[in-house]
PDB file of C-alpha atoms in Angstrom:
ATOM      1  CA  GLN A   1     -17.674 -27.588 -37.144  1.00  0.00           C
ATOM      2  CA  VAL A   2     -14.937 -29.513 -38.904  1.00  0.00           C
ATOM      3  CA  GLN A   3     -15.105 -33.273 -39.205  1.00  0.00           C
ATOM      4  CA  LEU A   4     -11.887 -35.217 -39.705  1.00  0.00           C
ATOM      5  CA  VAL A   5     -11.667 -38.840 -40.768  1.00  0.00           C
ATOM      6  CA  GLU A   6      -8.414 -40.796 -40.861  1.00  0.00           C
ATOM      7  CA  SER A   7      -7.665 -43.867 -42.913  1.00  0.00           C
ATOM      8  CA  GLY A   8      -4.687 -45.961 -43.867  1.00  0.00           C
ATOM      9  CA  GLY A   9      -3.586 -47.552 -40.643  1.00  0.00           C
ATOM     10  CA  GLY A  10      -2.692 -51.206 -40.327  1.00  0.00           C
ATOM     11  CA  LEU A  11      -0.033 -53.755 -39.524  1.00  0.00           C
ATOM     12  CA  VAL A  12       3.419 -53.458 -41.055  1.00  0.00           C
ATOM     13  CA  GLN A  13       6.806 -54.991 -40.417  1.00  0.00           C
ATOM     14  CA  ALA A  14       9.650 -52.921 -39.063  1.00  0.00           C
ATOM     15  CA  GLY A  15      11.326 -51.006 -41.851  1.00  0.00           C
ATOM     16  CA  GLY A  16       8.125 -50.790 -43.846  1.00  0.00           C
ATOM     17  CA  SER A  17       5.975 -47.820 -44.817  1.00  0.00           C
ATOM     18  CA  LEU A  18       2.420 -46.656 -44.340  1.00  0.00           C
ATOM     19  CA  ARG A  19       0.547 -43.605 -45.498  1.00  0.00           C
ATOM     20  CA  LEU A  20      -2.194 -42.175 -43.355  1.00  0.00           C
ATOM     21  CA  SER A  21      -4.800 -39.914 -44.892  1.00  0.00           C
ATOM     22  CA  CYS A  22      -7.102 -37.441 -43.231  1.00  0.00           C
ATOM     23  CA  GLY A  23     -10.093 -35.962 -44.995  1.00  0.00           C
ATOM     24  CA  ALA A  24     -11.901 -32.893 -43.732  1.00  0.00           C
ATOM     25  CA  SER A  25     -15.453 -31.731 -44.173  1.00  0.00           C
ATOM     26  CA  GLY A  26     -17.432 -28.846 -42.763  1.00  0.00           C
ATOM     27  CA  ALA A  27     -14.641 -26.312 -43.164  1.00  0.00           C
ATOM     28  CA  SER A  28     -16.196 -24.525 -46.106  1.00  0.00           C
ATOM     29  CA  GLY A  29     -17.224 -21.523 -44.016  1.00  0.00           C
ATOM     30  CA  ARG A  30     -13.658 -20.603 -43.106  1.00  0.00           C
ATOM     31  CA  GLY A  31     -11.729 -22.736 -45.500  1.00  0.00           C
ATOM     32  CA  PHE A  32      -9.601 -25.784 -44.835  1.00  0.00           C
ATOM     33  CA  SER A  33      -6.481 -23.756 -45.596  1.00  0.00           C
ATOM     34  CA  THR A  34      -6.958 -21.609 -42.487  1.00  0.00           C
ATOM     35  CA  TYR A  35      -6.253 -24.486 -40.093  1.00  0.00           C
ATOM     36  CA  THR A  36      -2.890 -25.654 -38.849  1.00  0.00           C
ATOM     37  CA  LEU A  37      -2.975 -29.425 -39.172  1.00  0.00           C
ATOM     38  CA  GLY A  38      -1.273 -31.797 -36.819  1.00  0.00           C
ATOM     39  CA  TRP A  39      -0.687 -35.511 -36.509  1.00  0.00           C
ATOM     40  CA  PHE A  40      -0.637 -36.979 -33.018  1.00  0.00           C
ATOM     41  CA  ARG A  41      -0.213 -40.469 -31.694  1.00  0.00           C
ATOM     42  CA  GLN A  42      -0.953 -42.259 -28.468  1.00  0.00           C
ATOM     43  CA  GLY A  43       0.654 -45.536 -27.575  1.00  0.00           C
ATOM     44  CA  LEU A  44      -0.763 -47.916 -25.001  1.00  0.00           C
ATOM     45  CA  GLY A  45      -0.317 -46.409 -21.564  1.00  0.00           C
ATOM     46  CA  LYS A  46       1.368 -43.323 -22.976  1.00  0.00           C
ATOM     47  CA  GLU A  47       0.400 -39.700 -23.317  1.00  0.00           C
ATOM     48  CA  ARG A  48      -0.752 -38.315 -26.634  1.00  0.00           C
ATOM     49  CA  GLU A  49       2.159 -36.709 -28.458  1.00  0.00           C
ATOM     50  CA  CYS A  50       2.499 -34.598 -31.564  1.00  0.00           C
ATOM     51  CA  VAL A  51       4.599 -36.230 -34.250  1.00  0.00           C
ATOM     52  CA  GLY A  52       4.263 -33.465 -36.826  1.00  0.00           C
ATOM     53  CA  ALA A  53       2.304 -30.412 -37.896  1.00  0.00           C
ATOM     54  CA  MET A  54       2.001 -28.044 -40.823  1.00  0.00           C
ATOM     55  CA  HIS A  55       1.304 -24.335 -40.412  1.00  0.00           C
ATOM     56  CA  TRP A  56      -1.895 -22.998 -41.870  1.00  0.00           C
ATOM     57  CA  SER A  57      -0.314 -20.111 -43.790  1.00  0.00           C
ATOM     58  CA  SER A  58       3.407 -20.596 -44.302  1.00  0.00           C
ATOM     59  CA  ARG A  59       3.194 -24.379 -44.847  1.00  0.00           C
ATOM     60  CA  ARG A  60       6.269 -24.755 -42.668  1.00  0.00           C
ATOM     61  CA  THR A  61       6.423 -28.026 -40.810  1.00  0.00           C
ATOM     62  CA  TRP A  62       7.508 -29.285 -37.438  1.00  0.00           C
ATOM     63  CA  TYR A  63       8.429 -32.882 -36.650  1.00  0.00           C
ATOM     64  CA  ALA A  64       9.241 -34.647 -33.432  1.00  0.00           C
ATOM     65  CA  ASP A  65      12.860 -35.736 -33.200  1.00  0.00           C
ATOM     66  CA  SER A  66      11.746 -39.343 -32.992  1.00  0.00           C
ATOM     67  CA  VAL A  67      10.242 -39.219 -36.497  1.00  0.00           C
ATOM     68  CA  LYS A  68      12.305 -36.546 -38.229  1.00  0.00           C
ATOM     69  CA  GLY A  69      13.603 -37.789 -41.544  1.00  0.00           C
ATOM     70  CA  ARG A  70      11.127 -40.685 -41.592  1.00  0.00           C
ATOM     71  CA  PHE A  71       7.698 -39.001 -41.547  1.00  0.00           C
ATOM     72  CA  THR A  72       6.418 -36.376 -43.979  1.00  0.00           C
ATOM     73  CA  ILE A  73       3.243 -34.306 -43.919  1.00  0.00           C
ATOM     74  CA  VAL A  74       1.606 -33.259 -47.159  1.00  0.00           C
ATOM     75  CA  ARG A  75      -1.572 -31.221 -47.357  1.00  0.00           C
ATOM     76  CA  GLU A  76      -3.767 -30.574 -50.369  1.00  0.00           C
ATOM     77  CA  ASN A  77      -6.105 -27.720 -49.586  1.00  0.00           C
ATOM     78  CA  ALA A  78      -8.038 -28.143 -52.811  1.00  0.00           C
ATOM     79  CA  LYS A  79      -8.952 -31.674 -51.742  1.00  0.00           C
ATOM     80  CA  ASN A  80      -9.270 -30.885 -48.013  1.00  0.00           C
ATOM     81  CA  THR A  81      -6.826 -33.643 -47.193  1.00  0.00           C
ATOM     82  CA  VAL A  82      -3.632 -34.069 -45.256  1.00  0.00           C
ATOM     83  CA  THR A  83      -1.453 -37.153 -45.355  1.00  0.00           C
ATOM     84  CA  LEU A  84       1.271 -38.534 -43.132  1.00  0.00           C
ATOM     85  CA  GLN A  85       3.800 -40.607 -45.046  1.00  0.00           C
ATOM     86  CA  MET A  86       5.630 -42.876 -42.623  1.00  0.00           C
ATOM     87  CA  ASN A  87       8.799 -44.645 -43.742  1.00  0.00           C
ATOM     88  CA  SER A  88      11.338 -46.825 -41.968  1.00  0.00           C
ATOM     89  CA  LEU A  89       8.787 -47.682 -39.338  1.00  0.00           C
ATOM     90  CA  LYS A  90       9.907 -48.984 -35.966  1.00  0.00           C
ATOM     91  CA  PRO A  91       8.039 -51.013 -33.335  1.00  0.00           C
ATOM     92  CA  GLU A  92       8.036 -47.938 -31.101  1.00  0.00           C
ATOM     93  CA  ASP A  93       5.903 -46.164 -33.713  1.00  0.00           C
ATOM     94  CA  THR A  94       3.021 -48.448 -32.776  1.00  0.00           C
ATOM     95  CA  ALA A  95       0.133 -46.267 -31.619  1.00  0.00           C
ATOM     96  CA  VAL A  96      -3.245 -44.868 -32.512  1.00  0.00           C
ATOM     97  CA  TYR A  97      -2.680 -41.949 -34.855  1.00  0.00           C
ATOM     98  CA  TYR A  98      -4.927 -38.908 -34.973  1.00  0.00           C
ATOM     99  CA  CYS A  99      -5.132 -35.923 -37.266  1.00  0.00           C
ATOM    100  CA  ALA A 100      -6.216 -32.665 -35.708  1.00  0.00           C
ATOM    101  CA  ALA A 101      -6.975 -29.096 -36.740  1.00  0.00           C
ATOM    102  CA  ASP A 102      -6.004 -25.923 -34.909  1.00  0.00           C
ATOM    103  CA  GLY A 103      -8.152 -22.981 -35.935  1.00  0.00           C
ATOM    104  CA  ARG A 104      -6.420 -20.231 -33.929  1.00  0.00           C
ATOM    105  CA  ARG A 105      -4.356 -18.939 -36.853  1.00  0.00           C
ATOM    106  CA  THR A 106      -1.317 -18.202 -34.733  1.00  0.00           C
ATOM    107  CA  PHE A 107       2.183 -17.518 -36.025  1.00  0.00           C
ATOM    108  CA  ALA A 108       3.640 -20.475 -34.179  1.00  0.00           C
ATOM    109  CA  ILE A 109       2.903 -24.129 -34.782  1.00  0.00           C
ATOM    110  CA  SER A 110       1.445 -25.684 -31.682  1.00  0.00           C
ATOM    111  CA  THR A 111       2.367 -29.195 -30.619  1.00  0.00           C
ATOM    112  CA  THR A 112      -0.003 -29.107 -27.653  1.00  0.00           C
ATOM    113  CA  ALA A 113      -3.067 -31.288 -28.022  1.00  0.00           C
ATOM    114  CA  THR A 114      -5.333 -28.901 -26.148  1.00  0.00           C
ATOM    115  CA  ASP A 115      -4.697 -26.194 -28.759  1.00  0.00           C
ATOM    116  CA  TYR A 116      -6.349 -28.320 -31.424  1.00  0.00           C
ATOM    117  CA  ASP A 117     -10.075 -27.855 -31.814  1.00  0.00           C
ATOM    118  CA  TYR A 118     -11.033 -30.782 -34.007  1.00  0.00           C
ATOM    119  CA  TRP A 119      -9.941 -34.413 -33.999  1.00  0.00           C
ATOM    120  CA  GLY A 120     -10.404 -37.463 -36.090  1.00  0.00           C
ATOM    121  CA  GLN A 121     -11.409 -40.789 -34.607  1.00  0.00           C
ATOM    122  CA  GLY A 122      -7.915 -42.249 -34.853  1.00  0.00           C
ATOM    123  CA  THR A 123      -6.412 -45.101 -36.809  1.00  0.00           C
ATOM    124  CA  GLN A 124      -4.282 -47.919 -35.399  1.00  0.00           C
ATOM    125  CA  VAL A 125      -0.735 -48.402 -36.634  1.00  0.00           C
ATOM    126  CA  THR A 126       1.061 -51.534 -35.487  1.00  0.00           C
ATOM    127  CA  VAL A 127       4.686 -52.180 -36.371  1.00  0.00           C
ATOM    128  CA  SER A 128       5.950 -55.697 -35.764  1.00  0.00           C
ATOM    129  CA  SER A 129       9.588 -56.499 -35.106  1.00  0.00           C
TER     130      SER A 129
END
């Protein structure tokens, strides 16, 4: 079992920045580095969507078009952490943000929530206009 805990959410004005962190525990058996890590968000009344993910092996990344150029994922396997740096925030970025881990070790990066085995509890990000 892998436990994920997010932190760093809050209220920010449009144009501002936030950094979300996600710490993992319980991955020592397989190793944190063997999981593809994704960041998802769910706005009020909306479906959960993937905003970005980093492949477990190649470290290549995928970002949703809506956040490309503004959001950046960084993972530190030695610290079992992954962060989501969010810049130039917009009101439409308001949502609960989740980090998630996909343990399937596939070649492709999945952006489908059901492919992710482990989830954090979520952290609220609110961007005011």
